[in-house]
């Protein structure tokens, strides 16, 4: 259940980022949809750096981009781990083993690791929600002025 919640929370966050990118730039997002989480987060970071928005919204978004870049590596650890038996307790746990991947954190993943990931990701959502809402309102106002 925790792994499913982690995957869902990450997917939800990605879609929030995609909408922020769309509303901020007006660009077609087909090149990002279905892409890697890291690519989406890096595009979000570049959009935030160039965005004309109130300082408090940009500051929160910059902090969230910084955190998301770090969380993306952890996301990869969680979602690309394999089931394995721990040698000491002989319990089933996810095990991250990715030789040649310097960004991977090898080893067994505990329930508390997944819980912490979810909590940190939800904290990031709280940081980007104000920007998401501000851009949504701005987009809606623009659409209203274009209606005949």
PDB file of C-alpha atoms in Angstrom:
ATOM      1  CA  UNK A   1       0.000   0.000   0.000  1.00  0.00           C
ATOM      2  CA  UNK A   2       2.771   2.414   0.857  1.00  0.00           C
ATOM      3  CA  UNK A   3       4.529   1.869  -2.436  1.00  0.00           C
ATOM      4  CA  UNK A   4       1.276   2.496  -4.312  1.00  0.00           C
ATOM      5  CA  UNK A   5       0.685   5.675  -2.323  1.00  0.00           C
ATOM      6  CA  UNK A   6       4.244   6.831  -3.054  1.00  0.00           C
ATOM      7  CA  UNK A   7       3.790   6.191  -6.783  1.00  0.00           C
ATOM      8  CA  UNK A   8       0.417   7.948  -6.824  1.00  0.00           C
ATOM      9  CA  UNK A   9       1.718  10.954  -4.878  1.00  0.00           C
ATOM     10  CA  UNK A  10       4.646  11.289  -7.283  1.00  0.00           C
ATOM     11  CA  UNK A  11       2.331  11.023 -10.322  1.00  0.00           C
ATOM     12  CA  UNK A  12       0.009  13.642  -8.816  1.00  0.00           C
ATOM     13  CA  UNK A  13       2.959  15.960  -8.243  1.00  0.00           C
ATOM     14  CA  UNK A  14       4.186  15.462 -11.820  1.00  0.00           C
ATOM     15  CA  UNK A  15       0.793  16.466 -13.177  1.00  0.00           C
ATOM     16  CA  UNK A  16       0.816  19.560 -10.975  1.00  0.00           C
ATOM     17  CA  UNK A  17       4.206  20.447 -12.427  1.00  0.00           C
ATOM     18  CA  UNK A  18       2.990  19.843 -15.978  1.00  0.00           C
ATOM     19  CA  UNK A  19       0.060  22.191 -15.476  1.00  0.00           C
ATOM     20  CA  UNK A  20       2.337  24.826 -13.964  1.00  0.00           C
ATOM     21  CA  UNK A  21       4.632  24.534 -16.978  1.00  0.00           C
ATOM     22  CA  UNK A  22       1.670  24.765 -19.366  1.00  0.00           C
ATOM     23  CA  UNK A  23       0.074  27.761 -17.679  1.00  0.00           C
ATOM     24  CA  UNK A  24       3.388  29.560 -17.251  1.00  0.00           C
ATOM     25  CA  UNK A  25       4.649  29.051 -20.806  1.00  0.00           C
ATOM     26  CA  UNK A  26       1.716  28.067 -22.991  1.00  0.00           C
ATOM     27  CA  UNK A  27       3.908  25.359 -24.518  1.00  0.00           C
ATOM     28  CA  UNK A  28       2.722  22.034 -25.882  1.00  0.00           C
ATOM     29  CA  UNK A  29       3.618  19.428 -23.284  1.00  0.00           C
ATOM     30  CA  UNK A  30       3.550  16.341 -25.486  1.00  0.00           C
ATOM     31  CA  UNK A  31       7.354  16.114 -25.273  1.00  0.00           C
ATOM     32  CA  UNK A  32       7.161  15.914 -21.469  1.00  0.00           C
ATOM     33  CA  UNK A  33       4.076  13.750 -20.897  1.00  0.00           C
ATOM     34  CA  UNK A  34       5.250  10.201 -20.254  1.00  0.00           C
ATOM     35  CA  UNK A  35       8.825  11.390 -19.832  1.00  0.00           C
ATOM     36  CA  UNK A  36      11.025  10.791 -16.845  1.00  0.00           C
ATOM     37  CA  UNK A  37      10.298  12.455 -13.538  1.00  0.00           C
ATOM     38  CA  UNK A  38      13.722  14.066 -13.558  1.00  0.00           C
ATOM     39  CA  UNK A  39      13.111  15.644 -16.955  1.00  0.00           C
ATOM     40  CA  UNK A  40       9.780  17.084 -15.819  1.00  0.00           C
ATOM     41  CA  UNK A  41      11.303  18.434 -12.599  1.00  0.00           C
ATOM     42  CA  UNK A  42      14.230  20.023 -14.473  1.00  0.00           C
ATOM     43  CA  UNK A  43      11.820  21.701 -16.913  1.00  0.00           C
ATOM     44  CA  UNK A  44       9.751  22.944 -13.964  1.00  0.00           C
ATOM     45  CA  UNK A  45      12.919  24.342 -12.389  1.00  0.00           C
ATOM     46  CA  UNK A  46      13.832  26.247 -15.561  1.00  0.00           C
ATOM     47  CA  UNK A  47      10.290  27.622 -15.899  1.00  0.00           C
ATOM     48  CA  UNK A  48      10.303  28.830 -12.303  1.00  0.00           C
ATOM     49  CA  UNK A  49      13.648  30.565 -12.808  1.00  0.00           C
ATOM     50  CA  UNK A  50      12.175  32.577 -15.709  1.00  0.00           C
ATOM     51  CA  UNK A  51       8.695  33.092 -14.297  1.00  0.00           C
ATOM     52  CA  UNK A  52       7.303  36.530 -13.600  1.00  0.00           C
ATOM     53  CA  UNK A  53       5.364  35.882 -10.429  1.00  0.00           C
ATOM     54  CA  UNK A  54       5.250  37.264  -6.900  1.00  0.00           C
ATOM     55  CA  UNK A  55       8.522  36.593  -5.066  1.00  0.00           C
ATOM     56  CA  UNK A  56       6.932  34.429  -2.372  1.00  0.00           C
ATOM     57  CA  UNK A  57       5.454  32.119  -5.024  1.00  0.00           C
ATOM     58  CA  UNK A  58       8.699  31.874  -6.970  1.00  0.00           C
ATOM     59  CA  UNK A  59      10.725  31.296  -3.793  1.00  0.00           C
ATOM     60  CA  UNK A  60       8.463  28.432  -2.736  1.00  0.00           C
ATOM     61  CA  UNK A  61       8.589  26.941  -6.229  1.00  0.00           C
ATOM     62  CA  UNK A  62      12.388  27.193  -6.362  1.00  0.00           C
ATOM     63  CA  UNK A  63      12.652  25.417  -3.029  1.00  0.00           C
ATOM     64  CA  UNK A  64      10.237  22.746  -4.230  1.00  0.00           C
ATOM     65  CA  UNK A  65      12.289  22.219  -7.427  1.00  0.00           C
ATOM     66  CA  UNK A  66      15.422  21.771  -5.327  1.00  0.00           C
ATOM     67  CA  UNK A  67      13.688  19.216  -3.116  1.00  0.00           C
ATOM     68  CA  UNK A  68      12.074  17.418  -6.043  1.00  0.00           C
ATOM     69  CA  UNK A  69      15.416  16.903  -7.738  1.00  0.00           C
ATOM     70  CA  UNK A  70      16.628  15.069  -4.636  1.00  0.00           C
ATOM     71  CA  UNK A  71      13.343  13.203  -4.201  1.00  0.00           C
ATOM     72  CA  UNK A  72      13.454  12.047  -7.817  1.00  0.00           C
ATOM     73  CA  UNK A  73      16.506   9.899  -7.078  1.00  0.00           C
ATOM     74  CA  UNK A  74      14.695   8.418  -4.080  1.00  0.00           C
ATOM     75  CA  UNK A  75      11.598   7.849  -6.219  1.00  0.00           C
ATOM     76  CA  UNK A  76      13.740   5.853  -8.625  1.00  0.00           C
ATOM     77  CA  UNK A  77      15.117   3.816  -5.715  1.00  0.00           C
ATOM     78  CA  UNK A  78      11.600   2.971  -4.531  1.00  0.00           C
ATOM     79  CA  UNK A  79       9.949   2.258  -7.853  1.00  0.00           C
ATOM     80  CA  UNK A  80      12.866   0.381  -9.419  1.00  0.00           C
ATOM     81  CA  UNK A  81      13.661  -1.767  -6.399  1.00  0.00           C
ATOM     82  CA  UNK A  82      13.193  -5.520  -6.474  1.00  0.00           C
ATOM     83  CA  UNK A  83      11.600  -7.803  -3.910  1.00  0.00           C
ATOM     84  CA  UNK A  84      14.231  -9.654  -1.916  1.00  0.00           C
ATOM     85  CA  UNK A  85      14.644 -11.555   1.339  1.00  0.00           C
ATOM     86  CA  UNK A  86      16.660  -9.823   4.036  1.00  0.00           C
ATOM     87  CA  UNK A  87      19.542 -11.990   5.232  1.00  0.00           C
ATOM     88  CA  UNK A  88      19.111 -11.145   8.926  1.00  0.00           C
ATOM     89  CA  UNK A  89      15.321 -11.428   9.403  1.00  0.00           C
ATOM     90  CA  UNK A  90      14.428 -13.357   6.247  1.00  0.00           C
ATOM     91  CA  UNK A  91      11.572 -10.910   5.614  1.00  0.00           C
ATOM     92  CA  UNK A  92      10.539  -9.691   2.196  1.00  0.00           C
ATOM     93  CA  UNK A  93      11.623  -6.108   1.498  1.00  0.00           C
ATOM     94  CA  UNK A  94      12.336  -4.004  -1.531  1.00  0.00           C
ATOM     95  CA  UNK A  95      16.024  -3.994  -2.374  1.00  0.00           C
ATOM     96  CA  UNK A  96      17.644  -1.330  -4.526  1.00  0.00           C
ATOM     97  CA  UNK A  97      20.596  -2.648  -6.454  1.00  0.00           C
ATOM     98  CA  UNK A  98      21.673  -0.659  -9.477  1.00  0.00           C
ATOM     99  CA  UNK A  99      25.331  -1.221 -10.299  1.00  0.00           C
ATOM    100  CA  UNK A 100      26.698   1.574 -12.425  1.00  0.00           C
ATOM    101  CA  UNK A 101      24.004   4.028 -11.296  1.00  0.00           C
ATOM    102  CA  UNK A 102      25.740   6.564  -9.062  1.00  0.00           C
ATOM    103  CA  UNK A 103      22.430   8.238  -8.174  1.00  0.00           C
ATOM    104  CA  UNK A 104      20.966   5.024  -6.736  1.00  0.00           C
ATOM    105  CA  UNK A 105      21.001   4.359  -3.012  1.00  0.00           C
ATOM    106  CA  UNK A 106      21.625   0.621  -2.697  1.00  0.00           C
ATOM    107  CA  UNK A 107      20.167  -1.515   0.038  1.00  0.00           C
ATOM    108  CA  UNK A 108      16.921  -2.618   1.578  1.00  0.00           C
ATOM    109  CA  UNK A 109      14.059  -0.154   1.755  1.00  0.00           C
ATOM    110  CA  UNK A 110      12.122  -0.046   4.995  1.00  0.00           C
ATOM    111  CA  UNK A 111       8.513   1.010   5.453  1.00  0.00           C
ATOM    112  CA  UNK A 112       9.707   4.139   7.238  1.00  0.00           C
ATOM    113  CA  UNK A 113      11.734   5.096   4.138  1.00  0.00           C
ATOM    114  CA  UNK A 114       8.591   5.019   2.013  1.00  0.00           C
ATOM    115  CA  UNK A 115       6.580   6.904   4.627  1.00  0.00           C
ATOM    116  CA  UNK A 116       9.272   9.601   4.810  1.00  0.00           C
ATOM    117  CA  UNK A 117       9.317   9.892   1.000  1.00  0.00           C
ATOM    118  CA  UNK A 118       5.529  10.408   0.930  1.00  0.00           C
ATOM    119  CA  UNK A 119       5.658  12.997   3.709  1.00  0.00           C
ATOM    120  CA  UNK A 120       8.472  14.931   2.030  1.00  0.00           C
ATOM    121  CA  UNK A 121       6.648  14.844  -1.290  1.00  0.00           C
ATOM    122  CA  UNK A 122       3.431  16.099   0.320  1.00  0.00           C
ATOM    123  CA  UNK A 123       5.443  18.940   1.896  1.00  0.00           C
ATOM    124  CA  UNK A 124       6.692  19.872  -1.575  1.00  0.00           C
ATOM    125  CA  UNK A 125       3.112  19.865  -2.865  1.00  0.00           C
ATOM    126  CA  UNK A 126       2.267  22.369  -0.138  1.00  0.00           C
ATOM    127  CA  UNK A 127       5.051  24.615  -1.467  1.00  0.00           C
ATOM    128  CA  UNK A 128       3.907  24.508  -5.091  1.00  0.00           C
ATOM    129  CA  UNK A 129       0.148  24.656  -4.484  1.00  0.00           C
ATOM    130  CA  UNK A 130       0.084  28.479  -4.161  1.00  0.00           C
ATOM    131  CA  UNK A 131       1.909  28.880  -7.492  1.00  0.00           C
ATOM    132  CA  UNK A 132      -0.345  26.272  -9.098  1.00  0.00           C
ATOM    133  CA  UNK A 133      -3.447  28.146  -7.909  1.00  0.00           C
ATOM    134  CA  UNK A 134      -2.058  31.563  -8.920  1.00  0.00           C
ATOM    135  CA  UNK A 135      -1.244  30.358 -12.448  1.00  0.00           C
ATOM    136  CA  UNK A 136      -4.624  28.625 -12.738  1.00  0.00           C
ATOM    137  CA  UNK A 137      -6.424  31.844 -11.803  1.00  0.00           C
ATOM    138  CA  UNK A 138      -4.263  33.813 -14.231  1.00  0.00           C
ATOM    139  CA  UNK A 139      -5.026  31.305 -16.999  1.00  0.00           C
ATOM    140  CA  UNK A 140      -8.756  31.478 -16.280  1.00  0.00           C
ATOM    141  CA  UNK A 141      -8.715  35.277 -16.378  1.00  0.00           C
ATOM    142  CA  UNK A 142      -6.885  35.200 -19.717  1.00  0.00           C
ATOM    143  CA  UNK A 143      -9.455  32.773 -21.093  1.00  0.00           C
ATOM    144  CA  UNK A 144     -12.285  35.045 -19.929  1.00  0.00           C
ATOM    145  CA  UNK A 145     -10.849  38.053 -21.736  1.00  0.00           C
ATOM    146  CA  UNK A 146     -10.564  36.049 -24.968  1.00  0.00           C
ATOM    147  CA  UNK A 147     -14.210  34.957 -24.981  1.00  0.00           C
ATOM    148  CA  UNK A 148     -16.514  36.894 -27.338  1.00  0.00           C
TER     149      UNK A 148
END
